[in-house]
Amino acid sequence: MELPELAILSQQMSKEIVGKRISKVEVTNPKCLNMPLEQFQKTVVGKTIKSAESRGKWLFIKLGSDYVLLFNPGMGADVIHFKPNDKLPEKYQTKFTLEDRTGFTIRACWFCYLHLMHADKLNEHKLTAKLGMTPMDKKFTVDYFKQLLDKKRGNIKTFLLDQKNIAGIGNVYIQDILFNAKLHPNRAISSLTSTEIENLHKSIKSVLNESIAMGGLAYEKDFFGNKGKYGSEQFKIAYKPGKPCPVCQTIIQKIKTGSTSSFICPKCQPLTK
Ligand SMILES: [Zn+2]
């Protein structure tokens, strides 16, 4: 789950659960919490959900006037809404029941974070305090992006994946983002021209917006259990090694870039210019 999936989830949660009071919370994987389970339950139960917003790969759920619940799906999670008498998902580790007997369950594939912070102490939450701006923010302009890249060292892919720089891009969407901008993942930031940065900025917005418009990734579920429609047909080069590049027909390659894999068209995304 990357920015589009979390953005969709937060929009749907805002409509369904905001304004409702939490009456019960069950957690069978307390390692996801940042406090003992009993303390978590005691603090959360009785609070009204005030808002649900996404920031990069995190959900910020405001509880009452003093607390914020921070959720990160880790390697992926199903966060699914339920109504009274609905059949619940077969497996889940966390269940929030609301005063009207609706609620939601969370099933994490591997690990997730469910951290409760006092609103005044949000800046002490190490994992989110330094999150960069999300590309969906109105302030994420070309000029802002140019300033962000100014005098930075290293390569562009590593920079874009670092959540402290920009919040929300992961190793799925980055592939086509770089392809559209005709940038090799290992291009040094210092070598980027002004036009290349402008194209990259445009590509970040267009890839993420297109996915949001299509309901997110085809293998991730939304709040109502529906899968998105952004899949293999929408991907240009991502996860298509051996297939022809949609622009120049050169065979797409899968290469190792640091600790991540990258898919590139060697002709459209040359390393040196
Ligand atoms: Zn090509």
PDB file of C-alpha atoms and ligand atoms in Angstrom:
ATOM      1  CA  MET A   1       0.000   0.000   0.000  1.00  0.00           C
ATOM      2  CA  GLU A   2       1.333   3.324  -1.017  1.00  0.00           C
ATOM      3  CA  LEU A   3      -0.104   6.818  -1.127  1.00  0.00           C
ATOM      4  CA  PRO A   4      -3.104   6.148  -3.438  1.00  0.00           C
ATOM      5  CA  GLU A   5      -4.371   3.203  -1.387  1.00  0.00           C
ATOM      6  CA  LEU A   6      -4.060   5.080   1.917  1.00  0.00           C
ATOM      7  CA  ALA A   7      -5.639   8.203   0.411  1.00  0.00           C
ATOM      8  CA  ILE A   8      -8.644   6.182  -0.759  1.00  0.00           C
ATOM      9  CA  LEU A   9      -8.919   4.423   2.596  1.00  0.00           C
ATOM     10  CA  SER A  10      -8.893   7.703   4.508  1.00  0.00           C
ATOM     11  CA  GLN A  11     -11.563   9.204   2.226  1.00  0.00           C
ATOM     12  CA  GLN A  12     -13.837   6.210   2.734  1.00  0.00           C
ATOM     13  CA  MET A  13     -13.198   6.118   6.482  1.00  0.00           C
ATOM     14  CA  SER A  14     -14.032   9.808   6.713  1.00  0.00           C
ATOM     15  CA  LYS A  15     -17.482   9.134   5.273  1.00  0.00           C
ATOM     16  CA  GLU A  16     -18.253   5.983   7.256  1.00  0.00           C
ATOM     17  CA  ILE A  17     -16.827   6.271  10.729  1.00  0.00           C
ATOM     18  CA  VAL A  18     -16.090   9.913  11.510  1.00  0.00           C
ATOM     19  CA  GLY A  19     -18.395  11.246  14.206  1.00  0.00           C
ATOM     20  CA  LYS A  20     -18.913   7.830  15.796  1.00  0.00           C
ATOM     21  CA  ARG A  21     -17.784   6.720  19.247  1.00  0.00           C
ATOM     22  CA  ILE A  22     -15.600   3.679  19.783  1.00  0.00           C
ATOM     23  CA  SER A  23     -17.290   1.190  22.098  1.00  0.00           C
ATOM     24  CA  LYS A  24     -14.849  -1.712  21.972  1.00  0.00           C
ATOM     25  CA  VAL A  25     -11.402  -2.545  20.657  1.00  0.00           C
ATOM     26  CA  GLU A  26      -9.854  -5.998  20.363  1.00  0.00           C
ATOM     27  CA  VAL A  27      -6.198  -6.553  19.470  1.00  0.00           C
ATOM     28  CA  THR A  28      -4.575  -9.981  19.155  1.00  0.00           C
ATOM     29  CA  ASN A  29      -1.210  -8.680  17.920  1.00  0.00           C
ATOM     30  CA  PRO A  30      -0.313  -6.211  20.685  1.00  0.00           C
ATOM     31  CA  LYS A  31       3.213  -5.884  19.285  1.00  0.00           C
ATOM     32  CA  CYS A  32       1.722  -3.417  16.798  1.00  0.00           C
ATOM     33  CA  LEU A  33       0.874  -1.106  19.694  1.00  0.00           C
ATOM     34  CA  ASN A  34       3.197   1.378  21.350  1.00  0.00           C
ATOM     35  CA  MET A  35       1.768   0.764  24.829  1.00  0.00           C
ATOM     36  CA  PRO A  36       0.313  -2.105  26.861  1.00  0.00           C
ATOM     37  CA  LEU A  37      -2.982  -3.371  25.418  1.00  0.00           C
ATOM     38  CA  GLU A  38      -5.006  -2.474  28.515  1.00  0.00           C
ATOM     39  CA  GLN A  39      -3.790   1.092  28.475  1.00  0.00           C
ATOM     40  CA  PHE A  40      -4.544   1.317  24.764  1.00  0.00           C
ATOM     41  CA  GLN A  41      -8.088   0.030  25.226  1.00  0.00           C
ATOM     42  CA  LYS A  42      -8.724   2.264  28.216  1.00  0.00           C
ATOM     43  CA  THR A  43      -7.665   5.346  26.287  1.00  0.00           C
ATOM     44  CA  VAL A  44      -9.376   4.560  23.004  1.00  0.00           C
ATOM     45  CA  VAL A  45     -12.767   3.260  24.171  1.00  0.00           C
ATOM     46  CA  GLY A  46     -15.327   6.036  24.575  1.00  0.00           C
ATOM     47  CA  LYS A  47     -13.507   8.411  22.239  1.00  0.00           C
ATOM     48  CA  THR A  48     -15.207   9.827  19.161  1.00  0.00           C
ATOM     49  CA  ILE A  49     -13.462   9.550  15.808  1.00  0.00           C
ATOM     50  CA  LYS A  50     -12.980  13.121  14.668  1.00  0.00           C
ATOM     51  CA  SER A  51     -11.182  12.694  11.372  1.00  0.00           C
ATOM     52  CA  ALA A  52      -9.217  10.266   9.231  1.00  0.00           C
ATOM     53  CA  GLU A  53      -6.460  11.605   7.024  1.00  0.00           C
ATOM     54  CA  SER A  54      -3.621  10.037   5.130  1.00  0.00           C
ATOM     55  CA  ARG A  55      -0.092  11.237   4.997  1.00  0.00           C
ATOM     56  CA  GLY A  56       2.091   9.145   2.765  1.00  0.00           C
ATOM     57  CA  LYS A  57       1.853   5.569   3.943  1.00  0.00           C
ATOM     58  CA  TRP A  58       0.278   6.551   7.268  1.00  0.00           C
ATOM     59  CA  LEU A  59      -3.267   7.130   8.438  1.00  0.00           C
ATOM     60  CA  PHE A  60      -3.826   9.764  11.091  1.00  0.00           C
ATOM     61  CA  ILE A  61      -7.091   9.110  12.936  1.00  0.00           C
ATOM     62  CA  LYS A  62      -8.047  11.800  15.435  1.00  0.00           C
ATOM     63  CA  LEU A  63      -9.749  10.506  18.567  1.00  0.00           C
ATOM     64  CA  GLY A  64     -11.576  13.032  20.731  1.00  0.00           C
ATOM     65  CA  SER A  65      -9.688  16.260  21.167  1.00  0.00           C
ATOM     66  CA  ASP A  66      -6.500  14.847  22.631  1.00  0.00           C
ATOM     67  CA  TYR A  67      -5.393  11.706  20.814  1.00  0.00           C
ATOM     68  CA  VAL A  68      -4.266  10.583  17.385  1.00  0.00           C
ATOM     69  CA  LEU A  69      -4.165   6.985  16.258  1.00  0.00           C
ATOM     70  CA  LEU A  70      -1.344   6.391  13.789  1.00  0.00           C
ATOM     71  CA  PHE A  71      -1.704   3.443  11.485  1.00  0.00           C
ATOM     72  CA  ASN A  72       0.797   2.093   8.975  1.00  0.00           C
ATOM     73  CA  PRO A  73      -0.039  -1.102   7.074  1.00  0.00           C
ATOM     74  CA  GLY A  74       3.559  -2.314   6.877  1.00  0.00           C
ATOM     75  CA  MET A  75       3.839  -4.787   4.005  1.00  0.00           C
ATOM     76  CA  GLY A  76       0.111  -4.507   3.438  1.00  0.00           C
ATOM     77  CA  ALA A  77      -3.117  -4.803   5.380  1.00  0.00           C
ATOM     78  CA  ASP A  78      -6.832  -5.145   4.829  1.00  0.00           C
ATOM     79  CA  VAL A  79      -8.768  -2.527   6.741  1.00  0.00           C
ATOM     80  CA  ILE A  80     -12.376  -3.522   6.219  1.00  0.00           C
ATOM     81  CA  HIS A  81     -15.587  -1.860   7.328  1.00  0.00           C
ATOM     82  CA  PHE A  82     -18.443  -3.911   8.751  1.00  0.00           C
ATOM     83  CA  LYS A  83     -22.088  -3.324   9.556  1.00  0.00           C
ATOM     84  CA  PRO A  84     -24.116  -5.213  12.194  1.00  0.00           C
ATOM     85  CA  ASN A  85     -24.710  -8.815  11.048  1.00  0.00           C
ATOM     86  CA  ASP A  86     -22.090  -8.585   8.267  1.00  0.00           C
ATOM     87  CA  LYS A  87     -19.879 -11.631   7.921  1.00  0.00           C
ATOM     88  CA  LEU A  88     -16.447 -10.596   9.177  1.00  0.00           C
ATOM     89  CA  PRO A  89     -13.248 -11.447   7.266  1.00  0.00           C
ATOM     90  CA  GLU A  90     -11.927 -14.896   8.135  1.00  0.00           C
ATOM     91  CA  LYS A  91      -8.731 -13.581   9.634  1.00  0.00           C
ATOM     92  CA  TYR A  92      -8.021 -10.321  11.376  1.00  0.00           C
ATOM     93  CA  GLN A  93      -5.967  -9.201  14.351  1.00  0.00           C
ATOM     94  CA  THR A  94      -7.710  -5.987  15.314  1.00  0.00           C
ATOM     95  CA  LYS A  95     -11.351  -5.043  15.582  1.00  0.00           C
ATOM     96  CA  PHE A  96     -12.818  -1.640  16.358  1.00  0.00           C
ATOM     97  CA  THR A  97     -16.514  -1.675  17.219  1.00  0.00           C
ATOM     98  CA  LEU A  98     -18.389   1.616  17.200  1.00  0.00           C
ATOM     99  CA  GLU A  99     -21.436   2.725  19.170  1.00  0.00           C
ATOM    100  CA  ASP A 100     -23.829   1.888  16.294  1.00  0.00           C
ATOM    101  CA  ARG A 101     -22.356  -1.647  16.081  1.00  0.00           C
ATOM    102  CA  THR A 102     -20.596  -0.888  12.799  1.00  0.00           C
ATOM    103  CA  GLY A 103     -16.805  -0.832  12.844  1.00  0.00           C
ATOM    104  CA  PHE A 104     -13.747  -2.136  11.075  1.00  0.00           C
ATOM    105  CA  THR A 105     -11.267  -4.962  11.242  1.00  0.00           C
ATOM    106  CA  ILE A 106      -7.567  -4.886  10.385  1.00  0.00           C
ATOM    107  CA  ARG A 107      -5.680  -7.812   8.995  1.00  0.00           C
ATOM    108  CA  ALA A 108      -1.982  -7.174   8.504  1.00  0.00           C
ATOM    109  CA  CYS A 109      -0.062  -9.462   6.135  1.00  0.00           C
ATOM    110  CA  TRP A 110       3.043  -9.277   8.204  1.00  0.00           C
ATOM    111  CA  PHE A 111       3.246  -6.421  10.627  1.00  0.00           C
ATOM    112  CA  CYS A 112       1.541  -3.089  11.081  1.00  0.00           C
ATOM    113  CA  TYR A 113       1.856  -0.116  13.354  1.00  0.00           C
ATOM    114  CA  LEU A 114      -1.055   1.009  15.495  1.00  0.00           C
ATOM    115  CA  HIS A 115       0.347   3.730  17.659  1.00  0.00           C
ATOM    116  CA  LEU A 116      -1.596   6.009  19.933  1.00  0.00           C
ATOM    117  CA  MET A 117      -0.123   9.414  20.625  1.00  0.00           C
ATOM    118  CA  HIS A 118      -1.285  12.403  22.607  1.00  0.00           C
ATOM    119  CA  ALA A 119      -1.911  15.188  20.097  1.00  0.00           C
ATOM    120  CA  ASP A 120       0.565  17.434  21.917  1.00  0.00           C
ATOM    121  CA  LYS A 121       3.289  14.825  21.608  1.00  0.00           C
ATOM    122  CA  LEU A 122       2.972  13.946  17.934  1.00  0.00           C
ATOM    123  CA  ASN A 123       6.398  15.397  17.264  1.00  0.00           C
ATOM    124  CA  GLU A 124       7.847  12.772  19.593  1.00  0.00           C
ATOM    125  CA  HIS A 125       6.599   9.955  17.360  1.00  0.00           C
ATOM    126  CA  LYS A 126       9.817   9.055  15.596  1.00  0.00           C
ATOM    127  CA  LEU A 127       8.269   7.240  12.614  1.00  0.00           C
ATOM    128  CA  THR A 128       5.991  10.083  11.539  1.00  0.00           C
ATOM    129  CA  ALA A 129       7.489  13.261  12.990  1.00  0.00           C
ATOM    130  CA  LYS A 130       9.936  13.651  10.136  1.00  0.00           C
ATOM    131  CA  LEU A 131       7.644  12.591   7.277  1.00  0.00           C
ATOM    132  CA  GLY A 132       8.048  14.712   4.198  1.00  0.00           C
ATOM    133  CA  MET A 133       5.248  16.462   2.384  1.00  0.00           C
ATOM    134  CA  THR A 134       2.805  14.296   0.469  1.00  0.00           C
ATOM    135  CA  PRO A 135       2.712  14.966  -3.284  1.00  0.00           C
ATOM    136  CA  MET A 136      -1.053  15.491  -3.017  1.00  0.00           C
ATOM    137  CA  ASP A 137      -0.478  18.543  -0.837  1.00  0.00           C
ATOM    138  CA  LYS A 138      -1.292  21.836  -2.585  1.00  0.00           C
ATOM    139  CA  LYS A 139       2.088  23.115  -1.414  1.00  0.00           C
ATOM    140  CA  PHE A 140       3.889  20.392  -3.353  1.00  0.00           C
ATOM    141  CA  THR A 141       4.599  22.673  -6.304  1.00  0.00           C
ATOM    142  CA  VAL A 142       7.349  22.486  -8.935  1.00  0.00           C
ATOM    143  CA  ASP A 143       9.215  25.241  -7.121  1.00  0.00           C
ATOM    144  CA  TYR A 144       8.948  23.379  -3.833  1.00  0.00           C
ATOM    145  CA  PHE A 145      10.208  20.208  -5.515  1.00  0.00           C
ATOM    146  CA  LYS A 146      13.142  22.049  -7.081  1.00  0.00           C
ATOM    147  CA  GLN A 147      14.090  23.488  -3.714  1.00  0.00           C
ATOM    148  CA  LEU A 148      13.795  20.065  -2.128  1.00  0.00           C
ATOM    149  CA  LEU A 149      16.245  18.594  -4.653  1.00  0.00           C
ATOM    150  CA  ASP A 150      18.600  21.546  -4.556  1.00  0.00           C
ATOM    151  CA  LYS A 151      22.157  20.575  -3.552  1.00  0.00           C
ATOM    152  CA  LYS A 152      21.091  17.038  -2.639  1.00  0.00           C
ATOM    153  CA  ARG A 153      23.512  14.180  -3.117  1.00  0.00           C
ATOM    154  CA  GLY A 154      22.830  10.626  -4.187  1.00  0.00           C
ATOM    155  CA  ASN A 155      20.522   9.154  -6.799  1.00  0.00           C
ATOM    156  CA  ILE A 156      16.977  10.131  -7.572  1.00  0.00           C
ATOM    157  CA  LYS A 157      15.272   6.824  -6.781  1.00  0.00           C
ATOM    158  CA  THR A 158      16.700   6.543  -3.270  1.00  0.00           C
ATOM    159  CA  PHE A 159      15.723  10.151  -2.655  1.00  0.00           C
ATOM    160  CA  LEU A 160      12.121   9.676  -3.782  1.00  0.00           C
ATOM    161  CA  LEU A 161      11.660   6.522  -1.711  1.00  0.00           C
ATOM    162  CA  ASP A 162      12.929   8.170   1.473  1.00  0.00           C
ATOM    163  CA  GLN A 163       9.751   9.078   3.341  1.00  0.00           C
ATOM    164  CA  LYS A 164      11.521  11.991   5.017  1.00  0.00           C
ATOM    165  CA  ASN A 165      11.792  13.701   1.626  1.00  0.00           C
ATOM    166  CA  ILE A 166       8.389  12.857   0.170  1.00  0.00           C
ATOM    167  CA  ALA A 167       5.747  10.811   1.956  1.00  0.00           C
ATOM    168  CA  GLY A 168       3.924   8.096   0.095  1.00  0.00           C
ATOM    169  CA  ILE A 169       5.939   6.774  -2.847  1.00  0.00           C
ATOM    170  CA  GLY A 170       7.076   3.157  -2.642  1.00  0.00           C
ATOM    171  CA  ASN A 171       8.727   0.656  -4.940  1.00  0.00           C
ATOM    172  CA  VAL A 172       5.566   0.021  -6.993  1.00  0.00           C
ATOM    173  CA  TYR A 173       4.606   3.454  -8.325  1.00  0.00           C
ATOM    174  CA  ILE A 174       8.202   4.711  -8.502  1.00  0.00           C
ATOM    175  CA  GLN A 175       8.855   2.532 -11.572  1.00  0.00           C
ATOM    176  CA  ASP A 176       6.486   4.314 -13.945  1.00  0.00           C
ATOM    177  CA  ILE A 177       7.088   7.656 -12.260  1.00  0.00           C
ATOM    178  CA  LEU A 178      10.751   7.463 -13.319  1.00  0.00           C
ATOM    179  CA  PHE A 179       9.912   5.947 -16.710  1.00  0.00           C
ATOM    180  CA  ASN A 180       7.510   8.781 -17.648  1.00  0.00           C
ATOM    181  CA  ALA A 181      10.195  11.281 -16.699  1.00  0.00           C
ATOM    182  CA  LYS A 182      12.777   9.312 -18.741  1.00  0.00           C
ATOM    183  CA  LEU A 183      15.045   9.039 -15.724  1.00  0.00           C
ATOM    184  CA  HIS A 184      17.266   6.100 -14.813  1.00  0.00           C
ATOM    185  CA  PRO A 185      16.809   5.251 -11.102  1.00  0.00           C
ATOM    186  CA  ASN A 186      20.536   5.765 -10.523  1.00  0.00           C
ATOM    187  CA  ARG A 187      20.699   9.244 -12.030  1.00  0.00           C
ATOM    188  CA  ALA A 188      22.566  11.569  -9.706  1.00  0.00           C
ATOM    189  CA  ILE A 189      20.268  14.287  -8.399  1.00  0.00           C
ATOM    190  CA  SER A 190      22.966  16.860  -9.143  1.00  0.00           C
ATOM    191  CA  SER A 191      22.849  15.926 -12.849  1.00  0.00           C
ATOM    192  CA  LEU A 192      19.118  16.603 -13.298  1.00  0.00           C
ATOM    193  CA  THR A 193      18.176  19.514 -15.519  1.00  0.00           C
ATOM    194  CA  SER A 194      15.398  21.916 -14.679  1.00  0.00           C
ATOM    195  CA  THR A 195      13.183  20.383 -17.400  1.00  0.00           C
ATOM    196  CA  GLU A 196      13.809  16.883 -16.077  1.00  0.00           C
ATOM    197  CA  ILE A 197      12.776  17.946 -12.587  1.00  0.00           C
ATOM    198  CA  GLU A 198       9.614  19.533 -13.997  1.00  0.00           C
ATOM    199  CA  ASN A 199       8.779  16.346 -15.886  1.00  0.00           C
ATOM    200  CA  LEU A 200       9.434  14.260 -12.799  1.00  0.00           C
ATOM    201  CA  HIS A 201       7.149  16.458 -10.706  1.00  0.00           C
ATOM    202  CA  LYS A 202       4.410  16.102 -13.315  1.00  0.00           C
ATOM    203  CA  SER A 203       4.910  12.344 -13.483  1.00  0.00           C
ATOM    204  CA  ILE A 204       4.668  11.887  -9.685  1.00  0.00           C
ATOM    205  CA  LYS A 205       1.313  13.684  -9.641  1.00  0.00           C
ATOM    206  CA  SER A 206      -0.103  12.012 -12.729  1.00  0.00           C
ATOM    207  CA  VAL A 207       0.787   8.428 -11.752  1.00  0.00           C
ATOM    208  CA  LEU A 208      -0.566   8.802  -8.200  1.00  0.00           C
ATOM    209  CA  ASN A 209      -3.692  10.680  -9.308  1.00  0.00           C
ATOM    210  CA  GLU A 210      -4.486   8.135 -11.997  1.00  0.00           C
ATOM    211  CA  SER A 211      -4.278   5.325  -9.470  1.00  0.00           C
ATOM    212  CA  ILE A 212      -6.484   7.176  -6.968  1.00  0.00           C
ATOM    213  CA  ALA A 213      -9.033   7.740  -9.739  1.00  0.00           C
ATOM    214  CA  MET A 214      -9.026   4.003 -10.466  1.00  0.00           C
ATOM    215  CA  GLY A 215      -9.441   2.952  -6.852  1.00  0.00           C
ATOM    216  CA  GLY A 216      -5.808   2.048  -6.189  1.00  0.00           C
ATOM    217  CA  LEU A 217      -3.859  -1.111  -6.872  1.00  0.00           C
ATOM    218  CA  ALA A 218      -5.657  -4.121  -8.258  1.00  0.00           C
ATOM    219  CA  TYR A 219      -4.366  -6.384  -5.498  1.00  0.00           C
ATOM    220  CA  GLU A 220      -5.217  -4.128  -2.545  1.00  0.00           C
ATOM    221  CA  LYS A 221      -8.639  -3.891  -0.931  1.00  0.00           C
ATOM    222  CA  ASP A 222     -10.384  -0.674   0.005  1.00  0.00           C
ATOM    223  CA  PHE A 223     -12.498  -0.036   3.136  1.00  0.00           C
ATOM    224  CA  PHE A 224     -15.404  -1.970   1.614  1.00  0.00           C
ATOM    225  CA  GLY A 225     -13.318  -4.939   0.561  1.00  0.00           C
ATOM    226  CA  ASN A 226     -13.300  -3.941  -3.112  1.00  0.00           C
ATOM    227  CA  LYS A 227     -10.087  -4.270  -5.064  1.00  0.00           C
ATOM    228  CA  GLY A 228      -8.719  -1.338  -7.051  1.00  0.00           C
ATOM    229  CA  LYS A 229      -8.495  -1.288 -10.819  1.00  0.00           C
ATOM    230  CA  TYR A 230      -4.952  -0.034 -11.255  1.00  0.00           C
ATOM    231  CA  GLY A 231      -3.063  -3.093 -12.413  1.00  0.00           C
ATOM    232  CA  SER A 232      -0.904  -4.613 -15.049  1.00  0.00           C
ATOM    233  CA  GLU A 233      -2.690  -2.809 -17.919  1.00  0.00           C
ATOM    234  CA  GLN A 234      -1.982   0.532 -16.293  1.00  0.00           C
ATOM    235  CA  PHE A 235       1.645  -0.230 -15.523  1.00  0.00           C
ATOM    236  CA  LYS A 236       3.930   0.863 -18.328  1.00  0.00           C
ATOM    237  CA  ILE A 237       7.173  -0.870 -17.412  1.00  0.00           C
ATOM    238  CA  ALA A 238       6.673  -1.843 -13.749  1.00  0.00           C
ATOM    239  CA  TYR A 239       6.835  -5.630 -13.292  1.00  0.00           C
ATOM    240  CA  LYS A 240       7.139  -6.208 -17.044  1.00  0.00           C
ATOM    241  CA  PRO A 241      10.679  -7.476 -17.577  1.00  0.00           C
ATOM    242  CA  GLY A 242      11.172  -9.037 -21.026  1.00  0.00           C
ATOM    243  CA  LYS A 243       8.220  -7.135 -22.501  1.00  0.00           C
ATOM    244  CA  PRO A 244       8.666  -4.331 -25.040  1.00  0.00           C
ATOM    245  CA  CYS A 245       8.799  -0.729 -23.887  1.00  0.00           C
ATOM    246  CA  PRO A 246       5.447   0.959 -24.742  1.00  0.00           C
ATOM    247  CA  VAL A 247       7.327   3.911 -26.233  1.00  0.00           C
ATOM    248  CA  CYS A 248      10.289   2.460 -28.188  1.00  0.00           C
ATOM    249  CA  GLN A 249       9.774  -1.345 -28.079  1.00  0.00           C
ATOM    250  CA  THR A 250      13.172  -1.964 -26.451  1.00  0.00           C
ATOM    251  CA  ILE A 251      13.015  -4.911 -24.043  1.00  0.00           C
ATOM    252  CA  ILE A 252      12.311  -3.843 -20.459  1.00  0.00           C
ATOM    253  CA  GLN A 253      14.983  -4.874 -17.984  1.00  0.00           C
ATOM    254  CA  LYS A 254      14.831  -5.689 -14.300  1.00  0.00           C
ATOM    255  CA  ILE A 255      17.906  -4.357 -12.534  1.00  0.00           C
ATOM    256  CA  LYS A 256      19.125  -4.181  -8.968  1.00  0.00           C
ATOM    257  CA  THR A 257      19.349  -0.647  -7.575  1.00  0.00           C
ATOM    258  CA  GLY A 258      20.723  -0.625  -4.054  1.00  0.00           C
ATOM    259  CA  SER A 259      18.376  -2.703  -1.927  1.00  0.00           C
ATOM    260  CA  THR A 260      15.453  -2.458  -4.371  1.00  0.00           C
ATOM    261  CA  SER A 261      14.619  -3.828  -7.807  1.00  0.00           C
ATOM    262  CA  SER A 262      13.968  -1.487 -10.675  1.00  0.00           C
ATOM    263  CA  PHE A 263      12.314  -1.950 -14.042  1.00  0.00           C
ATOM    264  CA  ILE A 264      13.678   0.236 -16.796  1.00  0.00           C
ATOM    265  CA  CYS A 265      13.719   0.763 -20.524  1.00  0.00           C
ATOM    266  CA  PRO A 266      17.465   1.079 -21.163  1.00  0.00           C
ATOM    267  CA  LYS A 267      16.833   3.286 -24.183  1.00  0.00           C
ATOM    268  CA  CYS A 268      14.243   5.692 -22.714  1.00  0.00           C
ATOM    269  CA  GLN A 269      16.041   5.855 -19.353  1.00  0.00           C
ATOM    270  CA  PRO A 270      19.764   5.983 -20.124  1.00  0.00           C
ATOM    271  CA  LEU A 271      22.084   6.425 -17.153  1.00  0.00           C
ATOM    272  CA  THR A 272      24.279   9.006 -18.826  1.00  0.00           C
ATOM    273  CA  LYS A 273      23.168  11.873 -20.965  1.00  0.00           C
TER     274      LYS A 273
HETATM  275 ZN    ZN B   1      11.771   2.780 -24.335  1.00  0.00          ZN
END
